[in-house]
Coordinates of C-alpha atoms and ligand atoms in Angstrom, one line a residue:
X29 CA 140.0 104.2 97.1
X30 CA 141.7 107.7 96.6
X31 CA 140.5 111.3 95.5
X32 CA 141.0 113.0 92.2
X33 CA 140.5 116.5 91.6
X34 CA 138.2 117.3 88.9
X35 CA 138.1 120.8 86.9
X36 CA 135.1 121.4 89.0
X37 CA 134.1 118.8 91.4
X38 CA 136.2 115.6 93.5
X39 CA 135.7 112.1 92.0
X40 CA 135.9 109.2 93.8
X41 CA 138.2 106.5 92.3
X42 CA 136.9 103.2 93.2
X43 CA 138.3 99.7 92.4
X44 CA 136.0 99.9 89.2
X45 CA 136.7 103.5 88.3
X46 CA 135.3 106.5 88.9
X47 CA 132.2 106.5 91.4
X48 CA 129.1 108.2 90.5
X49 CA 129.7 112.3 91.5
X50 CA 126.9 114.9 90.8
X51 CA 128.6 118.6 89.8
X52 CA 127.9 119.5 93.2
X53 CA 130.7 116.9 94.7
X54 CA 127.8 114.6 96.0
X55 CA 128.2 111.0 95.5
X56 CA 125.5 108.8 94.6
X57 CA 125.3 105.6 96.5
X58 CA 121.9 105.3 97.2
X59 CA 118.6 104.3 94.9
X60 CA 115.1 103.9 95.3
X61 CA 114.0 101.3 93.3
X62 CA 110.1 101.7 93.0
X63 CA 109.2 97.6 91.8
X64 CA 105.3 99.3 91.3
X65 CA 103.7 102.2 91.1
X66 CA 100.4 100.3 91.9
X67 CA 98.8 100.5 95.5
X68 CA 95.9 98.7 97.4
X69 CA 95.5 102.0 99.5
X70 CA 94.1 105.2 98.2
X71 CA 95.9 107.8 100.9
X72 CA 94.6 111.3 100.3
X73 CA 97.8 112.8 99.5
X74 CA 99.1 110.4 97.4
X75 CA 97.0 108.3 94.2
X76 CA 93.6 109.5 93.7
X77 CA 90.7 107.8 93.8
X78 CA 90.4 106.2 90.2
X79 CA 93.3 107.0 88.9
X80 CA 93.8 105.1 85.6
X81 CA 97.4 106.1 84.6
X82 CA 99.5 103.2 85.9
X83 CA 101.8 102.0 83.5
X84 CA 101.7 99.1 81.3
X85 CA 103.3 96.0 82.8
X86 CA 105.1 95.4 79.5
X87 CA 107.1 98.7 80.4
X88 CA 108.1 97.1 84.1
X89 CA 111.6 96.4 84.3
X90 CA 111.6 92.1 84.8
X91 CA 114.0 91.1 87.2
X92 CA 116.8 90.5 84.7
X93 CA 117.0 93.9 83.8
X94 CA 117.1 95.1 87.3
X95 CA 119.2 92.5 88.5
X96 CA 121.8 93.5 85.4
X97 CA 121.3 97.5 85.6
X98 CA 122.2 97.4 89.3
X99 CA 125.2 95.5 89.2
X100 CA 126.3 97.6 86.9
X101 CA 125.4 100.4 89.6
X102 CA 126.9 98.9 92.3
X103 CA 130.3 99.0 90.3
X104 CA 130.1 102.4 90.1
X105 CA 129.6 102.9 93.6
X106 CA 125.7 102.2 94.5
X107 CA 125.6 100.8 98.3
X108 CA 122.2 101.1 99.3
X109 CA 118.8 100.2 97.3
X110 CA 115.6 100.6 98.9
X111 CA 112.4 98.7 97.4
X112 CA 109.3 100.8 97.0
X113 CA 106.3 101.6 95.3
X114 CA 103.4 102.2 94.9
X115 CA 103.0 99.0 97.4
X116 CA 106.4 97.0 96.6
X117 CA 104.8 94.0 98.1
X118 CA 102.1 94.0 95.5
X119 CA 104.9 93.0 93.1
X120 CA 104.5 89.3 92.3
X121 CA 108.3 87.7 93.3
X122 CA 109.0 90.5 95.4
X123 CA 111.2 88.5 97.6
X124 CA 112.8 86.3 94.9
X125 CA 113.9 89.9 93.5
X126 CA 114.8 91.0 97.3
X127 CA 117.3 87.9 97.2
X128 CA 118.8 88.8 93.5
X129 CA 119.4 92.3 94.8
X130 CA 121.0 91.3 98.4
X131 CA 123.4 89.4 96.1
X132 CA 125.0 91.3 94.2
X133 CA 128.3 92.4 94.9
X134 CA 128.8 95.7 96.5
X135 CA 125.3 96.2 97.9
X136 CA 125.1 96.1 101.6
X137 CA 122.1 97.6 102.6
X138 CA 118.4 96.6 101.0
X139 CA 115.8 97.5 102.8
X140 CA 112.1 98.3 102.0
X141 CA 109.3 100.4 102.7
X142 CA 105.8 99.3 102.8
X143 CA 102.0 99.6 103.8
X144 CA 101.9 96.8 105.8
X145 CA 98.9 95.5 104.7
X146 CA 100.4 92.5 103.4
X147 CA 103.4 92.1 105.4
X148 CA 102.2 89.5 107.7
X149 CA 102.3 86.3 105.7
X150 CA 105.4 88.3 103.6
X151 CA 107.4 89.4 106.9
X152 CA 109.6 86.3 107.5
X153 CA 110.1 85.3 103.7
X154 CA 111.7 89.2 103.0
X155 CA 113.9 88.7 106.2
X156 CA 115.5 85.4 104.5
X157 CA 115.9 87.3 101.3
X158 CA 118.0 89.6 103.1
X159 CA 115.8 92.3 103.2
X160 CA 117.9 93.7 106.5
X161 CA 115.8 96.5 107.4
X162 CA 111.6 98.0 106.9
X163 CA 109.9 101.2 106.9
X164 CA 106.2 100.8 108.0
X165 CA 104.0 103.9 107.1
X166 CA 101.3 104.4 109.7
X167 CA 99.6 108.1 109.8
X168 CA 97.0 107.2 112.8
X169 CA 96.5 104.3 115.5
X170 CA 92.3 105.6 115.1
X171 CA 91.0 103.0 113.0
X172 CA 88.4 105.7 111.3
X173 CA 91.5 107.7 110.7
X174 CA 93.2 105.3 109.2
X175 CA 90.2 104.5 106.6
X176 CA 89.8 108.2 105.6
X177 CA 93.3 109.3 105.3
X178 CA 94.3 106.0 103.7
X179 CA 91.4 105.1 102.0
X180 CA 90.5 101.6 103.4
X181 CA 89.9 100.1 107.0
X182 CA 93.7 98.3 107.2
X183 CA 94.8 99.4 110.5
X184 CA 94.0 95.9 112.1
X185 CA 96.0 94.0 109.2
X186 CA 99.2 96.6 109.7
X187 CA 99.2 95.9 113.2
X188 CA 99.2 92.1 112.0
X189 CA 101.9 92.8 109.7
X190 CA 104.3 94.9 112.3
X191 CA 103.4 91.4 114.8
X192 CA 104.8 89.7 111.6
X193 CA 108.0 91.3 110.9
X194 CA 109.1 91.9 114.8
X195 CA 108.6 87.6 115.0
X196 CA 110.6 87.7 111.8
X197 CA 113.4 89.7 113.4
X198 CA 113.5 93.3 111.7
X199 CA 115.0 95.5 113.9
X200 CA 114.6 98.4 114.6
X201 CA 111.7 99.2 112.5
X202 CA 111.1 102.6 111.3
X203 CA 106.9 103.9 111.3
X204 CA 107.0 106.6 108.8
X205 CA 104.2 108.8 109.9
X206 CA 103.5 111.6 107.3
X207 CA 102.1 114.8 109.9
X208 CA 99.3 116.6 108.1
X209 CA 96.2 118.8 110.1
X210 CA 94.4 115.6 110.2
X211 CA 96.3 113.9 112.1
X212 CA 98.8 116.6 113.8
X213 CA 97.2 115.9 117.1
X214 CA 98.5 112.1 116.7
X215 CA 102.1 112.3 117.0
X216 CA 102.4 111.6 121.1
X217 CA 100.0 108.7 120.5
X218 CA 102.1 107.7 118.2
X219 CA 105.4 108.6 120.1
X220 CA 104.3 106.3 122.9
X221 CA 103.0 103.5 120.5
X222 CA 106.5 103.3 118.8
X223 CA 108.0 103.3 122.5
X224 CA 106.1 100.2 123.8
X225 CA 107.0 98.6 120.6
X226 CA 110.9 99.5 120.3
X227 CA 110.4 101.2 116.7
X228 CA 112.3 104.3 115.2
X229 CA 109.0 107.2 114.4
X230 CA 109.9 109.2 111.6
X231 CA 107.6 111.7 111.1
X232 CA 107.5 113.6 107.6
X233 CA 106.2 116.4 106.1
X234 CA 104.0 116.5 103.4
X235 CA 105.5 117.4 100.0
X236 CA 103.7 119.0 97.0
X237 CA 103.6 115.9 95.3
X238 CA 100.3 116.0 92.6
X239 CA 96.9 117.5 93.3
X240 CA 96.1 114.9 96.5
X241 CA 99.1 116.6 98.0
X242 CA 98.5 119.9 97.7
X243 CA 94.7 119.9 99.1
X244 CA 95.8 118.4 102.0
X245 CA 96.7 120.5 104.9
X246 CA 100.7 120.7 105.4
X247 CA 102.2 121.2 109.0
X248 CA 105.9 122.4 109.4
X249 CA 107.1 120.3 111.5
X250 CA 109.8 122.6 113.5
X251 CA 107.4 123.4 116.3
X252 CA 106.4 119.5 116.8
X253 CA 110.1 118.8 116.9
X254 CA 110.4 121.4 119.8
X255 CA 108.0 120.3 121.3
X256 CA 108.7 116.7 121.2
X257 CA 112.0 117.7 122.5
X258 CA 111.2 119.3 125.4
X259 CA 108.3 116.9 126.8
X260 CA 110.7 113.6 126.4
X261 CA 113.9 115.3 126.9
X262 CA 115.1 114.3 123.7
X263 CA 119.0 115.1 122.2
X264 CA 120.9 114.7 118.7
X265 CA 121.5 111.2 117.5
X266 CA 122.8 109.6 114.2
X267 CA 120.8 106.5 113.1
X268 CA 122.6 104.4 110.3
X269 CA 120.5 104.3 106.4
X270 CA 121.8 106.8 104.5
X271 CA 118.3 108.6 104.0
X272 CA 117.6 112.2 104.7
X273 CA 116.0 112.6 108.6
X274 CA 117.7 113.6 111.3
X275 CA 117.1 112.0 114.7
X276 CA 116.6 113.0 118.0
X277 CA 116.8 110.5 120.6
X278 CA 116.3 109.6 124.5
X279 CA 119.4 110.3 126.7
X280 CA 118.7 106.2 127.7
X281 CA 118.4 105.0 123.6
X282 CA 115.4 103.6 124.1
X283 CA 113.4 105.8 121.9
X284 CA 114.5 107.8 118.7
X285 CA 112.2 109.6 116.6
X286 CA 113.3 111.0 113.2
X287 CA 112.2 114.4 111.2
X288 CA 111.5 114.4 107.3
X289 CA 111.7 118.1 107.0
X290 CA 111.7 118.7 102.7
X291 CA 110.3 122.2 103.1
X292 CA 110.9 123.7 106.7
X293 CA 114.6 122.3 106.3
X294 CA 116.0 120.9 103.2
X295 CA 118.5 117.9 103.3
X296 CA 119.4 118.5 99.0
X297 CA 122.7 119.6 99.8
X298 CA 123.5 115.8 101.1
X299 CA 121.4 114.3 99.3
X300 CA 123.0 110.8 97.8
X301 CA 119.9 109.3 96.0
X302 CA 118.5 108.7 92.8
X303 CA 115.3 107.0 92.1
X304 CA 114.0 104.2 89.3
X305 CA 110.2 104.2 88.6
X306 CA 109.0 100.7 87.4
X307 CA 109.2 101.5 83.9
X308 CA 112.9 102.0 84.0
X309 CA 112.7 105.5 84.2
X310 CA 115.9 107.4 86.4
X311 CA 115.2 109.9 88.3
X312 CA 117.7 112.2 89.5
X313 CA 115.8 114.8 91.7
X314 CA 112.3 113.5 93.6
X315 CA 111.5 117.2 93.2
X316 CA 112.1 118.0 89.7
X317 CA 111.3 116.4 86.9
X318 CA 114.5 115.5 84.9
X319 CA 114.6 112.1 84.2
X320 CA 116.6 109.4 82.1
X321 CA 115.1 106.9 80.1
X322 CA 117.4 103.8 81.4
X323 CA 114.3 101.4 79.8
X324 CA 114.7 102.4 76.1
X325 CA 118.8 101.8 76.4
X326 CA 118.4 98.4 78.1
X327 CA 115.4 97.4 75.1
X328 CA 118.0 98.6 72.5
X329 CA 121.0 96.5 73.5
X330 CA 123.2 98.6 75.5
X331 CA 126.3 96.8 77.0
X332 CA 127.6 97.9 80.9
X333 CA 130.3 99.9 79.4
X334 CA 127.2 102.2 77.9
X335 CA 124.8 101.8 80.6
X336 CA 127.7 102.6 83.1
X337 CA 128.5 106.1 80.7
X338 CA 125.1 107.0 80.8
X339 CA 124.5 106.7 84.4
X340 CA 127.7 108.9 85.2
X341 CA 125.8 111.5 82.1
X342 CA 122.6 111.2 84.2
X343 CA 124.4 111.9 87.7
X344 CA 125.6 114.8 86.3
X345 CA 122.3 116.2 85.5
X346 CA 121.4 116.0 88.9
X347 CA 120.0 119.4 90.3
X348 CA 121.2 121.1 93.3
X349 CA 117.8 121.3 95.3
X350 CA 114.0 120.7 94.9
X351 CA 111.7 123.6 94.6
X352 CA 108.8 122.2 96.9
X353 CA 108.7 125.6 98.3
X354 CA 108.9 128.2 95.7
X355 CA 107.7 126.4 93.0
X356 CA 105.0 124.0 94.9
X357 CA 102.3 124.0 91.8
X358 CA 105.1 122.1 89.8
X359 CA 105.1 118.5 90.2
X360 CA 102.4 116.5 88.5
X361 CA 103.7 113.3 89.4
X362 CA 102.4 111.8 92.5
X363 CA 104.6 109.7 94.6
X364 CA 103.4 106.3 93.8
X365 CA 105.0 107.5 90.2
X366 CA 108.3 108.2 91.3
X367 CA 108.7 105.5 94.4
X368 CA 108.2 106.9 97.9
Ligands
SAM19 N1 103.6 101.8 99.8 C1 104.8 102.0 100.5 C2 104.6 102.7 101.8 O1 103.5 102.9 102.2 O2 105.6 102.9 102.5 C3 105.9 102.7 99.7 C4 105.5 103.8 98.8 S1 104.8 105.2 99.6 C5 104.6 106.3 98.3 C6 106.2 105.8 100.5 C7 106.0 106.9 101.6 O3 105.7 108.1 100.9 C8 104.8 106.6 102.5 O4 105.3 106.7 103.8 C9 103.8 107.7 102.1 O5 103.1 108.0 103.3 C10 104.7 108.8 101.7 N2 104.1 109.8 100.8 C11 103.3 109.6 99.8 N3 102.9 110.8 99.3 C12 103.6 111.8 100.0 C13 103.7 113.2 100.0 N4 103.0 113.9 99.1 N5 104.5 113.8 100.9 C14 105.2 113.1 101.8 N6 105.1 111.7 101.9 C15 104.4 111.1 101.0

C-alpha cells in the first residue's frame, strides 16, 4: 500500500487502486448494511406504533446484489460490514447471507447487531456463518421497563437469546444500552449485569432520529461517564471494531464499558462508515440526509468498473459532521430507515 497526495486530500493506493477517501482525508472501510428496516419491537424512540412506511420487498436488495455490490466494495477498501435493521434477524436467510458476506475477499470483520428476541434458536447458526462478533441492545433488566420502552414483554426471550449466543461462543458481547430519563437510573444495574456476564456495556445517547426520538427525554451522558469512572475506578482502553465509542475499562480488564456520545462529544471527524438501507439506498452521513441511489444503477445494468466510480463520487459527498445538535428538528428518517 503507499500514499499519494491528492490536490486536496491523501488517497490510499491499494492493490485494486485507489481506496475509498472522503474530501476530509477519511477513509471509508466500514458499512452498515441494514438487511430490513422491519422490527418486531416498537421502542419509543425508534418506529412508531403503526407505522405503515416500510418499503416494498421488491425494492430489497436480494442477496446477489449485495453479495456483488460489496465485493466490489471490498476492492476498494471496505473491511468491516455490520448487519442491521430494523431487526436483521427478521430477514429470511439471514445467515446464508452472513456466510456470502464472511466470504468475500477482503472482509474481515462481520458482525451484527440485534434485538435479541430471536437470537436463541439463531445464535449458533450466525456463529458458523462467521458472524464473529454481536451487539445486543438491552435498555432495562425491569421487565415492565422493557415492555414500555420497547414496546413488548421480550426481556425473558433476550435473556434466552444472550444464553444462546454465549453457548455459541460470541465473545465478548457488546449490550448496547441507549440512556434516556426512563431508564437513566439503570445504568449500575446494568454495569453489574454486564460484569457477571463478561459483556462489553455501551451505553448511547439518544439521537434526534424522527418524532419517537425527539419526545423522548435525552441524557448527556458526560456526567454518567464521570461518574461511572469514579465509583469502579475505571481508565482509558481501546476495544477493537472500528465503530465510534470510546471505552473506559477496569485497571484488572474484567469490565469495559463503552460511551456513544453523538451530541455531548462528536466522533464525525473519524468517522469511517457509510450505511445501505434495504432498498439499496447509500448513505453517507447517518445525520444528514444525502444519499445515493446504488438500487437504480444495479437494476440498470451497471458493471463494477461503474459501480466502483460511483461509490468513490458518493464518498466524496460525504459531509464533515452531523447536525444532531444545531439542527435537531431535521431528520425525518427514523433509525429502522437508515440501519442502526
Ligand atoms: N434491531 C437491531 C437492534 O436492536 O440492535 C438493530 C437495529 S437498531 C435501530 C440499532 C440500535 O439503534 C439499537 O441499539 C437501538 O436502540 C438504537 N437506536 C434506535 N433509535 C435510536 C436513536 N434515536 N438514538 C440512539 N440510538 C437509537
Amino acid at each position: 500500500m503507499s500514499i499519494s497526495r491528492h490536490p486536496v486530500y491523501a488517497v490510499i493506493i491499494g492493490k485494486d487502486g485507489p481506496m475509498l477517501t472522503d474530501r476530509y482525508g477519511r477513509t471509508i472501510e466500514y458499512l452498515r448494511l441494514s438487511v430490513t428496516d422491519r422490527c418486531d419491537l416498537r421502542c419509543a424512540y425508534c418506529i412508531p406504533q403503526g407505522f405503515k412506511g416500510f418499503e416494498e420487498p421488491a425494492h430489497w436488495l436480494d442477496f446477489d446484489e449485495l453479495e456483488r455490490l460489496l465485493t466490489v466494495f471490498a476492492r476498494l477498501g471496505l473491511r468491516r460490514v455490520r448487519l442491521t435493521g430494523g431487526e436483521p434477524l427478521l430477514r429470511r436467510g439471514i445467515a446464508e447471507l452472513a456466510g456470502r458476506i464472511a466470504a468475500i475477499p477482503g472482509i474481515a470483520d462481520l458482525s451484527l447487531s440485534t434485538n435479541a428476541t430471536r437470537l436463541a434458536p439463531m445464535a449458533a447458526r450466525l456463529k458458523q456463518a462467521g458472524v464473529q462478533r454481536l451487539n445486543v441492545s438491552l435498555d432495562s433488566l425491569d421487565p415492565d421497563t422493557v415492555s414500555r420502552l420497547n414496546g413488548r414483554p421480550v426481556l425473558a426471550a433476550v435473556l434466552a437469546g444472550l444464553d444462546a449466543a454465549d453457548a455459541a461462543g460470541f465473545a465478548p458481547i457488546k449490550i448496547n444500552m441507549v440512556v434516556m430519563r426512563e431508564n437513566a437510573h439503570e445504568v449500575e444495574r446494568m454495569v453489574e449485569f454486564c460484569l457477571a456476564r463478561g459483556y462489553v456495556l455501551r451505553l448511547i445517547e439518544l439521537m434526534p432520529m424522527g418524532e419517537t426520538a425527539r419526545r423522548m427525554g435525552y441524557v448527556d451522558l458526560q456526567p454518567i461517564k464521570r461518574r461511572l469512572q469514579a465509583r469502579y475506578g475505571l481508565i482509558d482502553t481501546v476495544l477493537p471494531g472500528g465503530g465510534p465509542a470510546r471505552y473506559l475499562g477496569s485497571p484488572d480488564g474484567r469490565f469495559t464499558v463503552g460511551f456513544i456520545t453523538p451530541l455531548s462529544q462528536h466522533f464525525c471527524a473519524t468517522c469511517n462508515r457509510v450505511r445501505l438501507t434495504v432498498d439499496g439506498q447509500l448513505h453517507l452521513c447517518l445525520g444528514q440526509d444525502d444519499r445515493v441511489d446504488l438500487r437504480a444503477l444495479i437494476r440498470a445494468g451497471a458493471s463494477d468498473a461503474e459501480l466502483a466510480t460511483v461509490l468513490h463520487q458518493a464518498v466524496l459527498r460525504k459531509p464533515e459532521r452531523h447536525e444532531f445538535r444545531e439542527r435537531p428538528e431535521k431528520l425525518v428518517r427514523f433509525m429502522n430507515m437508515t440501519g442502526g
